[in-house]
Short mmCIF file of C-alpha atoms in Angstrom, two decimals:
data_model
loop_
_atom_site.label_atom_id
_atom_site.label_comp_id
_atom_site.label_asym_id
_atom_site.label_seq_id
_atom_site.Cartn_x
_atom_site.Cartn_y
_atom_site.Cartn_z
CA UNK A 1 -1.10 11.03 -6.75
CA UNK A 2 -3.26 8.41 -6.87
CA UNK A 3 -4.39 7.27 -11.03
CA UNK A 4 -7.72 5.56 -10.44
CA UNK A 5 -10.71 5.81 -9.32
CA UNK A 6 -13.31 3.09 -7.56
CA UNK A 7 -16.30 3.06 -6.53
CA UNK A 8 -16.49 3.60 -2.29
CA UNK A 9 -18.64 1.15 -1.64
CA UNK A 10 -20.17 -2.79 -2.92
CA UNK A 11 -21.84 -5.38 -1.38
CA UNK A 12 -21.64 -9.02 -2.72
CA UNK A 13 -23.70 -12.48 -1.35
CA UNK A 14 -21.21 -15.19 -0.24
CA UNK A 15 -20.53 -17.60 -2.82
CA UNK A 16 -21.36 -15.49 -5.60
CA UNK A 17 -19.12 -13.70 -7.81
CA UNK A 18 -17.37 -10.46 -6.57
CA UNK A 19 -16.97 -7.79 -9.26
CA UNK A 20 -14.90 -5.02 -8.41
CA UNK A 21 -14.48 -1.92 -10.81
CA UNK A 22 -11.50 0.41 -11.72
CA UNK A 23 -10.76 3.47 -13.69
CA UNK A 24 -7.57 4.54 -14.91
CA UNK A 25 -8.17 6.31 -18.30
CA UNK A 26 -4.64 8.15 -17.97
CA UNK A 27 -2.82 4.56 -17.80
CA UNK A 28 0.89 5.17 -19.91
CA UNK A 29 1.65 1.92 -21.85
CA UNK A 30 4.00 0.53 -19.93
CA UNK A 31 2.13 0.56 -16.16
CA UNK A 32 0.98 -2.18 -15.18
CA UNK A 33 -2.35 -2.19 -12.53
CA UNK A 34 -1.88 -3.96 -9.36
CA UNK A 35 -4.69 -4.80 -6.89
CA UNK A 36 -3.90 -4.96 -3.46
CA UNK A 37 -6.62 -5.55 -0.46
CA UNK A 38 -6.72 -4.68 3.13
CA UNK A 39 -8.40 -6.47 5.73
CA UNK A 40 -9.05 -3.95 9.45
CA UNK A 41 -5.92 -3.57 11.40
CA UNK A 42 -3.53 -5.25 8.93
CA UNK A 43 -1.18 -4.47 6.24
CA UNK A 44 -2.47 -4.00 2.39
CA UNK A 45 -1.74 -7.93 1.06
CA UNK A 46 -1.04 -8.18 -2.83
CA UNK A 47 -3.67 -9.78 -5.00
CA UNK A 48 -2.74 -9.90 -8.23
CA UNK A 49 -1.38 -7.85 -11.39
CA UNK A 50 -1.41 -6.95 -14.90
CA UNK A 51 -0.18 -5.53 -18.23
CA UNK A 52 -2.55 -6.11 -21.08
CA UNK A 53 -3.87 -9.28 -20.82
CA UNK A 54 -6.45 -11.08 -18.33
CA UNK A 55 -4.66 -12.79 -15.72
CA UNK A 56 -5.68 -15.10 -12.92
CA UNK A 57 -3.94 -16.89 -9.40
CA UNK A 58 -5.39 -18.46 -7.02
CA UNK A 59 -6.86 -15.81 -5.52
CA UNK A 60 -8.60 -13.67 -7.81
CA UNK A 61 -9.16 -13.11 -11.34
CA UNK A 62 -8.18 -9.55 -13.20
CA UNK A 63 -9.94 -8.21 -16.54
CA UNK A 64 -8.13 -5.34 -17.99
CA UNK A 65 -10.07 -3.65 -21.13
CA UNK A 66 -8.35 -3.17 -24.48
CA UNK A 67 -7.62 0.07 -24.30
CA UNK A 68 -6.21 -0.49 -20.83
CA UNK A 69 -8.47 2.39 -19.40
CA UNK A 70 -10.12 0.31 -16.74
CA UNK A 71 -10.12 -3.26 -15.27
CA UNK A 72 -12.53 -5.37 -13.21
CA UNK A 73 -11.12 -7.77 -10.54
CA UNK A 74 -13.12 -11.00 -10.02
CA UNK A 75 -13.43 -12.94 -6.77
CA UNK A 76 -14.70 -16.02 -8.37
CA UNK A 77 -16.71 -17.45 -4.63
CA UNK A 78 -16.56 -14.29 -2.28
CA UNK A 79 -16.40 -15.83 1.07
CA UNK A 80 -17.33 -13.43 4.71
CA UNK A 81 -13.00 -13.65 4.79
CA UNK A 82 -13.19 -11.45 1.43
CA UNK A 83 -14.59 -8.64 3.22
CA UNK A 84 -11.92 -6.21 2.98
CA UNK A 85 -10.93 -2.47 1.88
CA UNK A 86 -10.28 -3.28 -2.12
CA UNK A 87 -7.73 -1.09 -3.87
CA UNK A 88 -6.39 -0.59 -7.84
CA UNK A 89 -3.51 0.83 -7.76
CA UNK A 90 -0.99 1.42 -11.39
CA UNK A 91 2.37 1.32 -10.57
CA UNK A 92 4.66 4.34 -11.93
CA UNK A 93 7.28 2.79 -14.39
CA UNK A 94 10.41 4.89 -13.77
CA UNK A 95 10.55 5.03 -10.23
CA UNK A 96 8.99 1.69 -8.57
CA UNK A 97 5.98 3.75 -6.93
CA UNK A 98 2.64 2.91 -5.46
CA UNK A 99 0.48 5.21 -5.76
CA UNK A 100 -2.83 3.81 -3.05
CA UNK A 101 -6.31 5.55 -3.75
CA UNK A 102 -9.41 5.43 -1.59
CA UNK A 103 -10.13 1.90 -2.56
CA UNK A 104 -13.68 -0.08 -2.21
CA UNK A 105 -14.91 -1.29 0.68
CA UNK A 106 -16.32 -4.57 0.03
CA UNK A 107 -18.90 -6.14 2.76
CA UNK A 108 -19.83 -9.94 1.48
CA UNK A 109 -23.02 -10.93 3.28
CA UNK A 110 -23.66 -14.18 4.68
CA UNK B 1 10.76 -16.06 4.58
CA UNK B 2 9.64 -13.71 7.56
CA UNK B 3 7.85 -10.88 6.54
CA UNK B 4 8.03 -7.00 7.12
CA UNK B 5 8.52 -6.61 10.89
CA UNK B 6 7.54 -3.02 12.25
CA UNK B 7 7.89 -1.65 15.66
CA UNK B 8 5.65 -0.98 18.04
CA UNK B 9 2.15 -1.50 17.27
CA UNK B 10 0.85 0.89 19.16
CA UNK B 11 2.10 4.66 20.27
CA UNK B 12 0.04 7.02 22.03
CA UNK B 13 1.86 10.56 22.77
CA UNK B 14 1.34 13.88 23.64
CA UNK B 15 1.32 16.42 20.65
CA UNK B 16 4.41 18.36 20.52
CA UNK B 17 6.11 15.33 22.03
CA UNK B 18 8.72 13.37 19.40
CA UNK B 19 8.43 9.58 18.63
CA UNK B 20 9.89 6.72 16.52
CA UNK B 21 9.26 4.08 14.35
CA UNK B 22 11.50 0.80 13.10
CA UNK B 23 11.03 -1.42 9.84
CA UNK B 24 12.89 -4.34 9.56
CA UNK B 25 12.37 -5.53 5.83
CA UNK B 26 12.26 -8.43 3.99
CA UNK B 27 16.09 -9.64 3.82
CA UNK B 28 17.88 -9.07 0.51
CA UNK B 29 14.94 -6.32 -0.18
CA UNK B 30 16.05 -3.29 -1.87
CA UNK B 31 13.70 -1.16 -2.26
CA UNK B 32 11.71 0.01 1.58
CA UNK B 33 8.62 2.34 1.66
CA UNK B 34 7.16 4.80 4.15
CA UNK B 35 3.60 5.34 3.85
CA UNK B 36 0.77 7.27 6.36
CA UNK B 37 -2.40 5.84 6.29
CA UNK B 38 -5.01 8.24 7.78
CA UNK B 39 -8.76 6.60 8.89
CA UNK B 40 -10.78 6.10 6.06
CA UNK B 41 -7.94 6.61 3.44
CA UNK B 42 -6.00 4.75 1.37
CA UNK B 43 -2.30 4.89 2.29
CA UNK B 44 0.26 7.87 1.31
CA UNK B 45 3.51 7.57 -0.21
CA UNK B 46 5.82 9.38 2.34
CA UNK B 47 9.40 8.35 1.47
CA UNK B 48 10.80 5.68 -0.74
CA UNK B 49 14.39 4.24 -0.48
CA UNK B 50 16.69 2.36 -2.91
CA UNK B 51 19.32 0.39 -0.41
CA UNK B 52 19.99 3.48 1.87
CA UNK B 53 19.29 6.53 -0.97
CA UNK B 54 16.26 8.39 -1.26
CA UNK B 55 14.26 7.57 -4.27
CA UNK B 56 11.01 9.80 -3.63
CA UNK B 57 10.73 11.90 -0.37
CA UNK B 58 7.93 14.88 -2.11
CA UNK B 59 5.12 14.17 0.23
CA UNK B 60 7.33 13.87 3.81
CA UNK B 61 6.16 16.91 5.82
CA UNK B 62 10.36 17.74 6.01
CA UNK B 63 9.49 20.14 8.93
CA UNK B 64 8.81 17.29 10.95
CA UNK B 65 9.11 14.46 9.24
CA UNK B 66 12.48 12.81 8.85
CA UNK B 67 13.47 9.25 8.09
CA UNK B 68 16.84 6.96 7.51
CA UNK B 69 17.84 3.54 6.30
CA UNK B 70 21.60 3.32 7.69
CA UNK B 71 23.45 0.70 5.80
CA UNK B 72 20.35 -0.44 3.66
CA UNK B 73 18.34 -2.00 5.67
CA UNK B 74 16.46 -1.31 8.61
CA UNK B 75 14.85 2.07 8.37
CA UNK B 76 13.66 4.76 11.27
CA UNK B 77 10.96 7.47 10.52
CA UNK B 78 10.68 10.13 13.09
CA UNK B 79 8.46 12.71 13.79
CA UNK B 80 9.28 15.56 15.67
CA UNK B 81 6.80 17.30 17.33
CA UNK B 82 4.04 15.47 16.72
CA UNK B 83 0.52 17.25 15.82
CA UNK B 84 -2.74 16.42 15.98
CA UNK B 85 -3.04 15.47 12.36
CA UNK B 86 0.08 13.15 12.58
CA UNK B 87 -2.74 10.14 13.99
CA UNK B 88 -2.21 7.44 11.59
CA UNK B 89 -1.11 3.69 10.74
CA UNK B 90 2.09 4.22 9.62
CA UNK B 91 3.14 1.66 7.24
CA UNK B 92 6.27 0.07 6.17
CA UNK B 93 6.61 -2.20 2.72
CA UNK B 94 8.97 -3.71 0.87
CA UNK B 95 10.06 -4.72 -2.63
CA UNK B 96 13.02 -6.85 -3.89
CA UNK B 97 13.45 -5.08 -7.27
CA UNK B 98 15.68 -7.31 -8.32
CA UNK B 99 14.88 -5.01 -12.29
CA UNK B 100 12.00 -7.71 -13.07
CA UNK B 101 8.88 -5.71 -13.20
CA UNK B 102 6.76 -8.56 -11.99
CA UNK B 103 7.66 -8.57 -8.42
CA UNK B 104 5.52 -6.77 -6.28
CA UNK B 105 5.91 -4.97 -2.46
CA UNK B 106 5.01 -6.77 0.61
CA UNK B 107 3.48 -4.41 4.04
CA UNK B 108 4.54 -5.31 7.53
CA UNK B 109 1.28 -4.80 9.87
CA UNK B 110 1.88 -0.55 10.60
CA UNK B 111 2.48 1.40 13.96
CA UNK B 112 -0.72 2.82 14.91
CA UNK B 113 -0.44 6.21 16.51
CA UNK B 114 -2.38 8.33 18.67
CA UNK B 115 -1.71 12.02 19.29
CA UNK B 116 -3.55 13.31 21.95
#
């Protein structure tokens, strides 16, 4: 079952910052929160992960709160190419599992 | 590397009719996942492998559902009949778990199938 929660939907302008939001108060210590997005008609394509601290690639930057109970993933310059189904997903320890929720759909208008 | 190779795209069938689909994973990747992806959701866990042993099978529909990964590699999931409700992507991933818990899974681009 899935452990966060998103928001459905967000809208960003192009260029500006995207800020995507994600709950998972019932995070165990030792999960780390993955981000994964899915343009239509492809595959879900890895963004970027976590543990406790902030962490950024080339693609995205991720935010995880202190008490690990939610994160925020940043899309610095969201581009029309960044529109895309968004989801957080924590990763199950023990067994290697991915648990997918609804995800946000983020539109970025031109 | 080549990625996640899945085959065919595209499937329409008949309900109560039977049909198959093939993963090819990532070489040297241990770990391959099953997952339904219904319109408008996010994907489902369906089975989960660990070379050719089942790691997680709770949410396969067993009735109809049934899926292998012969000598650790490729993998076939089946579904036998097929319903209504069985329209989906069907996604394969996988994941090297090579015991660092920084690697991450990689998704092949789904079967999408139509039960009519």
């Amino acid at each position: 079952d899935a452990k966060t929660t998103q928001p459905t939907s967000m809208d960003c302008a192009e260029g500006r910052a995207a800020n995507l939001p994600c709950n998972h108060s019932t995070i165990s210590g030792n999960e780390y929160v993955y981000w994964y997005r899915q343009i239509h008609s492809q595959g879900p394509q890895y963004i970027i992960h976590g543990l406790k601290n902030n962490e950024t690639n080339e693609m995205a930057s991720l935010i995880i709160t202190e008490d690990r109970k939610s994160s925020t993933l940043i899309l610095p310059h969201a581009t029309l190419r960044d529109t895309a189904v968004y989801y957080c997903i924590v990763r199950v320890a023990a067994g290697n599992q991915f648990y997918f929720g609804t995800g946000t759909s983020l539109t970025v208008i031109p | 590397e080549a990625g996640v190779a899945q085959s065919p795209r595209y499937k329409i069938i008949e309900k109560r009719q039977s049909v198959a689909f093939w993963c090819n994973p990532i070489s040297g990747h241990a770990t391959l996942y099953w997952y339904q992806q219904i319109l408008g959701q996010g994907p489902k866990l369906l089975i989960q492998f660990q070379n050719n042993g089942v790691v997680d099978d709770s949410q396969l529909p067993k009735d109809r559902f049934s899926a292998e990964r012969l000598k650790g590699v490729d993998s076939t999931l089946k579904i036998q009949p097929a319903k209504l409700e069985d329209s989906a992507v069907y996604l394969c991933a996988s994941h090297p778990w090579t015991g660092v818990y920084q690697e991450t899974q990689y998704f092949g681009p789904g079967t999408r199938l139509l039960v009519l």
